[in-house]
Amino acid sequence: MADHESYRLPRTARPRHYELELRPDLAAARFDGRAVVTLDVAEPTRTLVLNAADLEVAAARLEGPEAAPVEPAIRLAAEEQQLVLDFGTELTAADGYRLTIDFAGTLNDQ
C-alpha cells in the first residue's frame, strides 16, 4: 500500500485561475484538450507537480512574469497520478506565471 503523503502536491506553487478546453471525440471514445493555469510560485523550485490521472501530455509551456517561455521535461508518475514538470533551472518565487498544458485521454466511466 502506498504512503498517502506521497500523493499530496507540494506547496511550492498555488493555482489562482484555470482555463480548461476539452474536445471530445465520442466515436473514438477519446478527448484532447488544453489547460491554462495562472499560478503563483511561493518558493524557488525547479519542478511543478500537478494531479493528472490517465492523461497523455503532449506539451507544456510556462510563461513567467518577467522571463521568456520555458518548455519543461515532462514525466507522468502513473502510480501517484501526477504530472511532474522539470524546468531544468530554478523558477523564482513570483506571482502570475501561466502554465499551458496540451493533453489527451480516453473517455471512460472512471
mmCIF file of C-alpha atoms in Angstrom:
data_model
loop_
_atom_site.group_PDB
_atom_site.id
_atom_site.type_symbol
_atom_site.label_atom_id
_atom_site.label_comp_id
_atom_site.label_asym_id
_atom_site.label_seq_id
_atom_site.Cartn_x
_atom_site.Cartn_y
_atom_site.Cartn_z
ATOM 1 C CA MET A 1 0.000 0.000 0.000
ATOM 2 C CA ALA A 2 1.388 3.399 -0.981
ATOM 3 C CA ASP A 3 2.041 6.156 1.502
ATOM 4 C CA HIS A 4 -0.828 8.640 1.157
ATOM 5 C CA GLU A 5 1.547 11.524 1.864
ATOM 6 C CA SER A 6 3.282 10.811 -1.468
ATOM 7 C CA TYR A 7 0.045 11.706 -3.263
ATOM 8 C CA ARG A 8 -0.081 15.214 -1.812
ATOM 9 C CA LEU A 9 1.057 18.028 -4.048
ATOM 10 C CA PRO A 10 3.985 20.186 -2.962
ATOM 11 C CA ARG A 11 3.067 23.646 -1.715
ATOM 12 C CA THR A 12 5.720 25.419 -3.779
ATOM 13 C CA ALA A 13 3.075 26.726 -6.204
ATOM 14 C CA ARG A 14 -0.574 27.722 -5.811
ATOM 15 C CA PRO A 15 -3.061 27.830 -8.702
ATOM 16 C CA ARG A 16 -5.065 31.025 -8.929
ATOM 17 C CA HIS A 17 -7.178 30.523 -12.074
ATOM 18 C CA TYR A 18 -7.914 27.667 -14.506
ATOM 19 C CA GLU A 19 -8.992 27.857 -18.154
ATOM 20 C CA LEU A 20 -9.943 24.434 -19.498
ATOM 21 C CA GLU A 21 -10.805 23.433 -23.064
ATOM 22 C CA LEU A 22 -11.980 19.861 -23.782
ATOM 23 C CA ARG A 23 -12.656 18.415 -27.234
ATOM 24 C CA PRO A 24 -14.389 15.017 -27.006
ATOM 25 C CA ASP A 25 -14.414 12.509 -29.880
ATOM 26 C CA LEU A 26 -17.328 10.299 -28.857
ATOM 27 C CA ALA A 27 -16.936 7.877 -31.784
ATOM 28 C CA ALA A 28 -13.326 7.132 -30.800
ATOM 29 C CA ALA A 29 -14.019 7.367 -27.023
ATOM 30 C CA ARG A 30 -11.149 9.862 -26.716
ATOM 31 C CA PHE A 31 -10.690 13.515 -25.875
ATOM 32 C CA ASP A 32 -7.999 16.122 -26.114
ATOM 33 C CA GLY A 33 -7.708 19.483 -24.526
ATOM 34 C CA ARG A 34 -5.701 22.341 -23.165
ATOM 35 C CA ALA A 35 -5.414 23.706 -19.647
ATOM 36 C CA VAL A 36 -4.054 27.166 -18.920
ATOM 37 C CA VAL A 37 -3.324 27.698 -15.233
ATOM 38 C CA THR A 38 -2.388 31.028 -13.715
ATOM 39 C CA LEU A 39 -0.291 30.255 -10.666
ATOM 40 C CA ASP A 40 1.872 31.825 -8.012
ATOM 41 C CA VAL A 41 5.228 30.252 -7.142
ATOM 42 C CA ALA A 42 5.590 30.587 -3.363
ATOM 43 C CA GLU A 43 9.213 29.473 -3.108
ATOM 44 C CA PRO A 44 12.011 28.749 -5.602
ATOM 45 C CA THR A 45 11.621 25.355 -7.297
ATOM 46 C CA ARG A 46 12.739 23.603 -10.464
ATOM 47 C CA THR A 47 9.655 21.359 -10.674
ATOM 48 C CA LEU A 48 5.901 21.736 -10.656
ATOM 49 C CA VAL A 49 3.713 18.757 -9.716
ATOM 50 C CA LEU A 50 0.039 18.507 -10.718
ATOM 51 C CA ASN A 51 -2.681 15.889 -10.455
ATOM 52 C CA ALA A 52 -3.045 14.011 -13.754
ATOM 53 C CA ALA A 53 -4.891 10.699 -13.781
ATOM 54 C CA ASP A 54 -4.916 8.718 -17.044
ATOM 55 C CA LEU A 55 -3.694 11.575 -19.237
ATOM 56 C CA GLU A 56 -1.207 11.705 -22.098
ATOM 57 C CA VAL A 57 0.589 15.054 -22.001
ATOM 58 C CA ALA A 58 1.762 16.230 -25.420
ATOM 59 C CA ALA A 59 3.324 19.562 -24.457
ATOM 60 C CA ALA A 60 3.744 22.041 -21.627
ATOM 61 C CA ARG A 61 4.975 25.631 -21.544
ATOM 62 C CA LEU A 62 5.469 28.055 -18.669
ATOM 63 C CA GLU A 63 5.471 31.795 -19.135
ATOM 64 C CA GLY A 64 6.963 33.734 -16.249
ATOM 65 C CA PRO A 65 6.062 37.215 -15.129
ATOM 66 C CA GLU A 66 9.422 38.531 -16.356
ATOM 67 C CA ALA A 67 11.043 35.625 -18.205
ATOM 68 C CA ALA A 68 10.894 34.003 -21.637
ATOM 69 C CA PRO A 69 8.621 30.935 -22.006
ATOM 70 C CA VAL A 70 10.173 27.627 -20.908
ATOM 71 C CA GLU A 71 9.259 24.111 -22.088
ATOM 72 C CA PRO A 72 9.882 21.628 -19.254
ATOM 73 C CA ALA A 73 10.764 17.947 -19.351
ATOM 74 C CA ILE A 74 7.503 16.024 -18.843
ATOM 75 C CA ARG A 75 7.185 12.955 -16.633
ATOM 76 C CA LEU A 76 3.966 11.167 -15.722
ATOM 77 C CA ALA A 77 4.048 9.377 -12.359
ATOM 78 C CA ALA A 78 1.230 6.908 -13.056
ATOM 79 C CA GLU A 79 1.037 5.321 -9.598
ATOM 80 C CA GLU A 80 0.721 8.708 -7.891
ATOM 81 C CA GLN A 81 -1.488 10.019 -10.727
ATOM 82 C CA GLN A 82 0.733 13.070 -11.019
ATOM 83 C CA LEU A 83 2.388 15.086 -13.763
ATOM 84 C CA VAL A 84 5.913 16.281 -12.945
ATOM 85 C CA LEU A 85 7.295 19.201 -14.956
ATOM 86 C CA ASP A 86 11.058 19.744 -14.621
ATOM 87 C CA PHE A 87 12.280 23.115 -15.851
ATOM 88 C CA GLY A 88 15.983 22.357 -15.544
ATOM 89 C CA THR A 89 16.597 25.642 -13.750
ATOM 90 C CA GLU A 90 15.053 27.155 -10.672
ATOM 91 C CA LEU A 91 11.850 29.154 -11.016
ATOM 92 C CA THR A 92 11.888 32.268 -8.879
ATOM 93 C CA ALA A 93 9.164 32.938 -6.347
ATOM 94 C CA ALA A 94 6.695 35.277 -8.072
ATOM 95 C CA ASP A 95 3.012 35.708 -8.825
ATOM 96 C CA GLY A 96 1.396 35.464 -12.241
ATOM 97 C CA TYR A 97 3.024 32.530 -14.024
ATOM 98 C CA ARG A 98 0.956 30.994 -16.862
ATOM 99 C CA LEU A 99 1.249 27.255 -17.410
ATOM 100 C CA THR A 100 -0.188 25.794 -20.636
ATOM 101 C CA ILE A 101 -0.615 22.015 -20.951
ATOM 102 C CA ASP A 102 -1.861 20.135 -24.027
ATOM 103 C CA PHE A 103 -3.189 16.664 -23.224
ATOM 104 C CA ALA A 104 -5.311 13.731 -24.418
ATOM 105 C CA GLY A 105 -7.048 10.797 -22.815
ATOM 106 C CA THR A 106 -9.633 8.057 -23.082
ATOM 107 C CA LEU A 107 -13.284 8.612 -22.266
ATOM 108 C CA ASN A 108 -14.367 6.047 -19.679
ATOM 109 C CA ASP A 109 -16.715 5.691 -16.744
ATOM 110 C CA GLN A 110 -13.951 6.179 -14.154
#
